[in-house]
Coordinates of C-alpha atoms in Angstrom, one line a residue:
M1 CA 105.2 84.9 87.9
I2 CA 106.6 83.3 91.0
P3 CA 106.8 79.4 90.7
Q4 CA 103.9 77.4 92.1
N5 CA 105.9 75.8 94.9
E6 CA 107.1 79.2 96.1
R7 CA 103.6 80.6 95.8
A8 CA 102.3 77.8 98.0
E9 CA 105.0 78.6 100.6
I10 CA 104.0 82.3 100.7
I11 CA 100.3 81.5 100.9
A12 CA 101.0 79.2 103.8
L13 CA 103.0 82.1 105.4
I14 CA 100.2 84.5 105.1
N15 CA 97.7 82.0 106.5
R16 CA 100.0 81.5 109.5
E17 CA 100.3 85.3 110.1
V18 CA 96.8 86.5 109.2
V19 CA 94.5 84.9 111.7
P20 CA 91.4 85.8 113.7
A21 CA 91.9 87.2 117.2
I22 CA 89.5 88.5 119.9
G23 CA 91.0 91.1 122.1
C24 CA 94.5 92.6 122.3
T25 CA 96.9 89.8 121.4
E26 CA 99.4 90.3 124.3
P27 CA 96.9 89.7 127.2
I28 CA 95.1 87.1 125.1
A29 CA 98.4 85.3 124.6
V30 CA 98.9 85.3 128.4
A31 CA 95.3 83.9 128.8
L32 CA 96.2 81.3 126.2
C33 CA 99.3 80.2 128.1
A34 CA 97.2 80.1 131.3
A35 CA 94.6 78.0 129.6
R36 CA 97.2 75.5 128.4
A37 CA 98.8 75.2 131.9
A38 CA 95.4 74.8 133.5
E39 CA 94.5 72.0 131.0
E40 CA 97.7 70.2 132.0
L41 CA 97.0 70.8 135.7
G42 CA 93.6 69.2 135.4
E43 CA 92.0 71.1 138.3
K44 CA 91.5 74.6 139.6
P45 CA 94.9 76.0 140.6
L46 CA 95.5 77.4 144.1
K47 CA 98.4 79.5 143.0
I48 CA 99.4 81.0 139.7
E49 CA 102.8 82.7 138.9
A50 CA 103.1 84.7 135.7
R51 CA 106.5 85.7 134.5
L52 CA 106.4 88.0 131.5
S53 CA 108.8 89.9 129.3
A54 CA 108.8 93.7 129.5
N55 CA 107.0 94.1 126.2
I56 CA 104.2 91.7 127.2
L57 CA 103.7 93.6 130.4
K58 CA 103.8 96.9 128.6
N59 CA 101.2 95.9 126.0
A60 CA 98.8 94.3 128.5
M61 CA 98.6 96.9 131.3
G62 CA 96.0 99.3 129.9
V63 CA 93.9 97.4 127.4
G64 CA 90.4 96.1 127.7
I65 CA 89.8 92.4 128.0
P66 CA 86.9 91.2 125.8
G67 CA 83.5 90.7 127.4
T68 CA 84.6 91.8 130.8
G69 CA 84.5 95.6 131.1
M70 CA 87.8 95.2 132.8
V71 CA 91.4 96.1 132.0
G72 CA 94.7 94.2 132.4
L73 CA 96.3 90.9 133.1
P74 CA 94.6 89.5 136.2
I75 CA 91.2 89.0 134.6
A76 CA 92.8 87.7 131.4
I77 CA 94.7 85.1 133.4
A78 CA 91.7 84.2 135.6
L79 CA 89.5 83.7 132.6
G80 CA 92.1 81.7 130.8
V81 CA 92.2 79.3 133.7
L82 CA 88.4 79.2 134.2
I83 CA 86.9 79.1 130.7
G84 CA 89.8 79.3 128.3
R85 CA 90.5 76.6 125.7
S86 CA 93.9 76.5 124.2
E87 CA 92.6 75.0 121.0
Y88 CA 90.9 78.4 120.3
Q89 CA 94.4 80.0 120.0
L90 CA 94.0 83.8 119.9
E91 CA 90.2 83.4 120.4
V92 CA 90.9 81.7 123.7
L93 CA 88.3 83.8 125.6
R94 CA 85.5 83.6 123.1
D95 CA 83.3 81.6 125.6
V96 CA 83.4 84.3 128.2
T97 CA 80.0 85.1 129.9
P98 CA 78.9 87.5 132.6
E99 CA 78.9 84.6 135.0
S100 CA 82.5 83.6 134.2
V101 CA 83.5 87.3 134.6
E102 CA 82.1 87.2 138.2
Q103 CA 83.9 84.0 138.8
G104 CA 87.1 85.6 137.5
K105 CA 86.7 88.6 139.8
A106 CA 86.2 86.3 142.8
Y107 CA 89.3 84.4 141.8
I108 CA 91.3 87.6 141.6
A109 CA 90.0 88.7 145.0
E110 CA 91.5 85.5 146.5
K111 CA 94.9 86.8 145.6
R112 CA 96.1 83.6 143.9
I113 CA 97.7 85.3 140.9
D114 CA 101.2 86.8 141.1
I115 CA 102.5 88.7 138.0
K116 CA 106.1 89.8 137.7
L117 CA 108.7 90.7 135.1
K118 CA 110.8 87.8 133.8
E119 CA 114.4 88.8 134.5
H120 CA 117.5 88.1 132.3
I121 CA 115.9 87.2 129.0
T122 CA 116.5 88.7 125.6
E123 CA 113.2 87.4 124.0
K124 CA 110.7 90.3 123.8
L125 CA 107.7 88.0 123.6
Y126 CA 107.9 85.7 126.5
I127 CA 105.1 84.3 128.7
E128 CA 105.7 81.8 131.5
I129 CA 102.8 80.5 133.5
E130 CA 103.4 78.2 136.5
M131 CA 100.5 76.9 138.6
S132 CA 99.9 74.4 141.3
S133 CA 96.9 72.8 143.1
E134 CA 96.9 70.6 146.2
N135 CA 98.1 67.6 144.2
H136 CA 99.5 68.8 140.9
H137 CA 101.8 71.2 139.2
A138 CA 102.0 72.5 135.6
T139 CA 104.0 75.0 133.6
A140 CA 103.5 76.4 130.1
V141 CA 105.8 78.8 128.2
I142 CA 105.1 80.8 125.0
S143 CA 108.0 82.5 123.3
G144 CA 108.7 84.1 120.0
G145 CA 105.1 84.1 118.8
H146 CA 101.8 84.8 120.4
T147 CA 100.7 81.1 120.1
N148 CA 104.1 79.5 120.0
F149 CA 104.4 77.1 122.9
V150 CA 108.0 76.2 123.5
Y151 CA 107.7 74.4 126.9
V152 CA 105.0 72.5 128.7
E153 CA 105.4 70.5 131.9
Q154 CA 103.0 68.4 134.0
D155 CA 103.9 67.3 137.5
H156 CA 107.6 68.0 136.6
K157 CA 107.4 65.7 133.6
T158 CA 108.3 67.4 130.3
I159 CA 105.5 67.3 127.7
L160 CA 107.0 69.7 125.2
D161 CA 110.4 71.4 125.0
N162 CA 111.3 73.4 122.0
R163 CA 113.5 75.9 123.8
T164 CA 116.9 76.9 122.5
P165 CA 120.0 78.1 124.2
T166 CA 119.9 81.5 122.4
N167 CA 116.3 82.0 123.5
A168 CA 115.8 83.7 120.2
G169 CA 112.2 82.8 119.6
E170 CA 111.8 84.7 116.4
S171 CA 114.4 82.7 114.6
H172 CA 112.8 79.4 115.4
D173 CA 110.4 79.3 112.4
E174 CA 111.1 76.2 110.4
H175 CA 108.7 77.6 107.7
H176 CA 110.6 80.8 107.2
V177 CA 110.1 82.3 103.8
E178 CA 112.7 84.7 102.4
L179 CA 111.0 87.8 101.1
N180 CA 112.0 91.1 99.5
L181 CA 109.8 93.9 98.3
H182 CA 109.9 93.0 94.7
K183 CA 109.0 89.4 95.5
V184 CA 106.0 90.7 97.5
W185 CA 105.0 92.8 94.6
D186 CA 105.3 90.0 92.1
F187 CA 103.3 87.6 94.3
A188 CA 100.5 90.0 94.8
T189 CA 100.2 91.2 91.3
T190 CA 100.9 88.0 89.2
S191 CA 99.6 85.1 91.2
P192 CA 96.3 83.6 90.0
V193 CA 93.7 85.6 91.8
E194 CA 91.7 82.5 92.8
E195 CA 94.7 81.6 95.0
L196 CA 94.4 84.9 96.9
T197 CA 90.7 85.3 97.6
F198 CA 91.1 83.9 101.1
I199 CA 92.3 87.4 102.2
Q200 CA 88.7 88.6 101.7
E201 CA 87.9 87.1 105.1
A202 CA 90.1 89.9 106.6
R203 CA 88.0 92.4 104.8
R204 CA 84.8 90.9 106.1
L205 CA 85.9 90.6 109.7
N206 CA 87.6 94.0 110.1
K207 CA 85.0 95.9 108.2
A208 CA 82.2 94.4 110.4
A209 CA 84.1 95.4 113.5
A210 CA 84.5 99.0 112.2
E211 CA 80.8 99.3 111.3
M212 CA 79.8 97.9 114.7
S213 CA 82.1 100.3 116.4
L214 CA 80.7 103.3 114.5
K215 CA 77.3 102.6 116.0
N216 CA 78.6 102.5 119.6
N217 CA 80.8 104.4 122.0
Y218 CA 84.2 102.6 122.4
G219 CA 87.4 104.0 123.8
H220 CA 88.0 107.6 122.7
C221 CA 85.4 107.3 119.9
I222 CA 87.9 108.4 117.3
G223 CA 86.1 106.6 114.5
R224 CA 82.8 108.2 115.4
T225 CA 84.4 111.6 115.8
L226 CA 85.8 111.4 112.3
R227 CA 82.7 109.8 110.6
Y228 CA 80.0 111.8 112.2
D229 CA 81.3 115.3 111.8
K230 CA 77.7 116.6 111.5
E231 CA 78.8 120.1 110.7
L232 CA 81.2 118.9 108.1
K233 CA 83.5 121.7 109.0
I234 CA 86.7 119.9 109.5
M235 CA 87.2 116.7 107.6
G236 CA 84.0 116.5 105.7
D237 CA 82.7 113.2 104.1
T238 CA 85.6 112.3 101.9
I239 CA 87.5 109.2 101.0
F240 CA 90.3 110.3 103.3
S241 CA 87.9 110.8 106.3
R242 CA 86.2 107.5 105.6
V243 CA 89.5 105.6 105.5
L244 CA 90.6 107.2 108.8
A245 CA 87.2 106.7 110.5
Y246 CA 86.8 103.0 109.6
T247 CA 90.4 102.2 110.7
S248 CA 90.3 104.0 114.0
A249 CA 86.7 102.7 114.7
A250 CA 87.8 99.1 114.6
C251 CA 90.8 99.9 116.9
D252 CA 88.4 101.8 119.2
A253 CA 86.4 98.7 119.7
R254 CA 89.3 96.3 120.0
M255 CA 91.3 98.3 122.5
A256 CA 88.1 98.8 124.6
G257 CA 87.6 95.1 124.9
A258 CA 84.7 94.6 122.6
M259 CA 83.8 90.9 122.0
V260 CA 84.4 91.1 118.3
P261 CA 86.8 89.1 116.1
I262 CA 89.6 90.9 114.2
M263 CA 91.8 89.5 111.5
S264 CA 95.3 90.1 112.8
N265 CA 98.6 90.4 111.1
S266 CA 101.9 89.1 112.5
G267 CA 100.3 88.6 115.9
S268 CA 98.7 92.0 116.2
G269 CA 95.0 92.9 115.7
N270 CA 95.8 96.6 115.2
Q271 CA 98.3 95.7 112.5
G272 CA 95.6 93.6 110.9
I273 CA 93.2 96.5 111.1
A274 CA 95.7 98.9 109.6
T275 CA 96.7 96.6 106.8
T276 CA 93.1 95.9 105.8
L277 CA 90.7 98.7 106.3
P278 CA 92.5 101.6 104.5
V279 CA 92.8 99.4 101.4
V280 CA 89.2 98.1 101.6
V281 CA 87.6 101.5 102.2
Y282 CA 89.7 103.2 99.5
G283 CA 89.0 100.4 97.0
E284 CA 85.3 100.5 97.6
Q285 CA 85.1 104.3 97.4
I286 CA 86.8 104.3 93.9
N287 CA 84.7 101.3 92.8
A288 CA 87.8 99.1 92.3
S289 CA 87.1 95.6 91.1
E290 CA 87.1 92.6 93.5
E291 CA 90.3 91.4 91.9
Q292 CA 92.0 94.7 92.4
I293 CA 91.0 94.9 96.1
T294 CA 92.1 91.3 96.6
R295 CA 95.5 91.9 95.2
A296 CA 95.9 95.2 97.1
L297 CA 95.0 93.4 100.3
I298 CA 97.6 90.7 99.7
L299 CA 100.2 93.4 98.8
S300 CA 99.4 95.3 102.1
H301 CA 99.4 92.2 104.4
L302 CA 102.5 90.6 102.8
T303 CA 104.5 93.8 103.0
A304 CA 103.8 94.1 106.7
I305 CA 104.7 90.4 107.2
Y306 CA 108.0 91.0 105.3
I307 CA 108.9 94.1 107.4
K308 CA 108.1 92.2 110.6
Q309 CA 110.5 89.4 109.6
S310 CA 113.4 91.6 110.5
L311 CA 111.7 93.8 113.1
G312 CA 110.4 91.0 115.3
R313 CA 107.0 90.4 116.9
L314 CA 107.3 93.1 119.5
S315 CA 109.5 96.1 119.6
A316 CA 109.7 99.7 120.8
L317 CA 108.5 100.8 117.4
C318 CA 104.7 101.2 117.1
G319 CA 103.2 98.5 114.9
C320 CA 101.2 101.1 113.0
V321 CA 104.4 102.1 111.2
V322 CA 104.7 98.6 109.7
A323 CA 101.0 98.1 109.0
A324 CA 100.4 101.5 107.5
T325 CA 103.4 101.0 105.2
G326 CA 101.7 97.9 104.0
S327 CA 98.4 99.7 103.4
S328 CA 100.2 102.6 101.7
C329 CA 101.5 100.0 99.2
G330 CA 98.0 98.6 98.7
I331 CA 96.5 102.1 98.2
T332 CA 99.3 103.0 95.8
Y333 CA 98.4 99.9 93.7
L334 CA 94.8 100.9 93.7
M335 CA 95.7 104.4 92.5
G336 CA 97.3 102.8 89.5
G337 CA 100.9 102.8 90.7
G338 CA 103.4 100.2 89.6
Y339 CA 106.4 98.7 91.4
N340 CA 108.4 102.0 91.3
E341 CA 105.6 103.9 92.9
I342 CA 105.3 101.2 95.6
V343 CA 109.0 101.7 96.3
S344 CA 108.4 105.4 96.6
A345 CA 105.5 104.9 99.0
V346 CA 107.6 102.8 101.3
K347 CA 110.4 105.3 101.3
N348 CA 108.0 108.1 102.0
M349 CA 106.6 106.2 104.9
I350 CA 109.9 105.3 106.4
A351 CA 111.1 108.9 106.1
N352 CA 108.0 110.1 108.0
L353 CA 107.0 107.6 110.7
T354 CA 110.2 106.0 111.8
G355 CA 110.6 106.4 115.6
M356 CA 107.0 106.4 116.6
L357 CA 107.3 104.6 119.9
C358 CA 105.0 101.9 121.4
D359 CA 103.9 102.8 124.9
G360 CA 101.6 99.8 125.3
A361 CA 98.2 98.7 124.1
K362 CA 95.5 101.0 125.1
P363 CA 92.5 103.0 123.7
S364 CA 94.6 105.8 122.4
C365 CA 96.3 103.3 120.0
A366 CA 93.4 104.3 117.7
M367 CA 95.0 107.8 117.5
K368 CA 98.3 106.3 116.4
L369 CA 96.6 104.1 113.8
T370 CA 94.9 107.3 112.4
T371 CA 98.3 109.0 112.2
G372 CA 99.8 106.0 110.4
V373 CA 97.0 105.6 108.0
G374 CA 96.9 109.4 107.2
T375 CA 100.6 109.2 106.4
A376 CA 99.9 106.1 104.3
M377 CA 97.4 108.1 102.2
L378 CA 99.8 111.0 101.8
S379 CA 102.8 108.7 100.9
A380 CA 100.7 107.0 98.2
M381 CA 99.5 110.3 96.8
M382 CA 103.1 111.6 96.7
A383 CA 104.4 108.4 95.1
C384 CA 101.7 108.4 92.4
D385 CA 102.5 112.1 91.7
G386 CA 106.2 111.3 91.2
H387 CA 107.5 112.4 94.5
C388 CA 109.8 110.3 96.7
V389 CA 112.2 111.1 99.6
S390 CA 115.7 110.8 98.2
S391 CA 118.7 108.9 99.5
V392 CA 120.4 112.1 100.7
E393 CA 117.7 112.5 103.3
G394 CA 118.0 110.8 106.7
I395 CA 117.9 107.0 106.7
I396 CA 116.6 106.6 103.2
E397 CA 118.8 104.7 100.7
D398 CA 118.4 104.0 97.0
D399 CA 117.7 100.3 97.7
V400 CA 114.3 100.0 99.3
D401 CA 115.1 96.8 101.1
K402 CA 118.0 98.5 102.8
C403 CA 115.6 101.3 103.8
I404 CA 113.4 98.7 105.4
R405 CA 116.4 97.2 107.2
N406 CA 117.3 100.6 108.5
L407 CA 113.8 101.0 109.9
T408 CA 113.7 97.6 111.5
M409 CA 117.2 98.0 112.9
I410 CA 116.2 101.2 114.6
G411 CA 113.0 99.7 116.0
R412 CA 114.6 96.4 117.0
D413 CA 117.9 97.5 118.4
G414 CA 118.2 101.3 118.5
M415 CA 115.1 101.9 120.6
N416 CA 115.8 99.4 123.3
N417 CA 116.7 102.0 125.9
T418 CA 113.5 103.9 125.0
D419 CA 111.5 100.7 125.5
A420 CA 113.0 100.3 129.0
M421 CA 112.3 103.9 129.9
V422 CA 108.7 103.7 128.7
L423 CA 108.1 100.6 130.8
D424 CA 109.7 102.2 133.8
I425 CA 107.5 105.3 133.4
M426 CA 104.4 103.1 133.0
T427 CA 105.1 101.0 136.1
H428 CA 106.0 103.9 138.4
K429 CA 103.1 106.2 137.9
C430 CA 101.8 107.8 141.1

């Protein structure tokens, strides 16, 4: 069993990374930054300049903003200024009303918001909001994490400055916990279960979002398509189809801008969905005990957190690859697999999904989550049947942690040109 002091550090890590969010976290983080700057300004700004990293722009262009029926950054920024409260963190827009949406539309119509790419930065998660009124000026900067304020200025007086010369936001974390897959496994399977039950809130929130979505029409309705196959000619009513339906349904709602809280993972609601719902639905369908589901959820979420430590918050690699690898581990555990089977599941996932690109947050993300979770189920089944991709194949190595580093190195560094090309295509559509 992992020592108590180290368990406490890991629990604190999970609680920092697994938090509620309303809406896609990139535009919501921009709204959060706008809210903080507006609070420092103290009055309604006459001009707002938003300077954003390419990955923030990419992930905020085509996604619904909760409670608005609208897409994109202008309404997110306007509402952040008008009704946002920075203390709400990733739920910054939870007070939105139809009246505030109309006010936001009017504010946008006044053309007071200017949004541009921030040039010459290496940080992939960077948000800079500068605003001014007739008498005051304020600036706020988020970098390295969706809620990580590194700079705040009021009337040219520095309130906060945690910037570093390297601008490497993801290395700032003073609470960094060193993980490897075996430590993740040991923590999830040997810690006193009463220390882990907090993860059940992720189950409650994300399952509620999926069930709400299944009763409505959001996005591309992938969850409903899978769940209500009335003829039962294609998927049928199986554990597999239920896992896919619940996962994609929650994503359908979130990407469409439903005003529903999601438990996120590592700054991503979709990753929170994909680390939670496959494990929950599979566990409930096989009548797993509450302890088993709790441990499987911890295993899933902590695996995703571990992989993200070397991948970074945002990358050219679709987050469903990371999250579905976590859920594959959780499902493998629920299938009766041990550590060796978990290793096999991870290798099977990396052999299959590496290279799935991120082309921004949007309704069709639900399709990618479905692909990722389908692969998670297959990888778990293969692992428990004794089948694992070998080290002579592709980027797989005998050491599973090296496999994970190969995955994250490709996503973090190798796909940078792909990322730039995707953004160029997205911003130059006819």
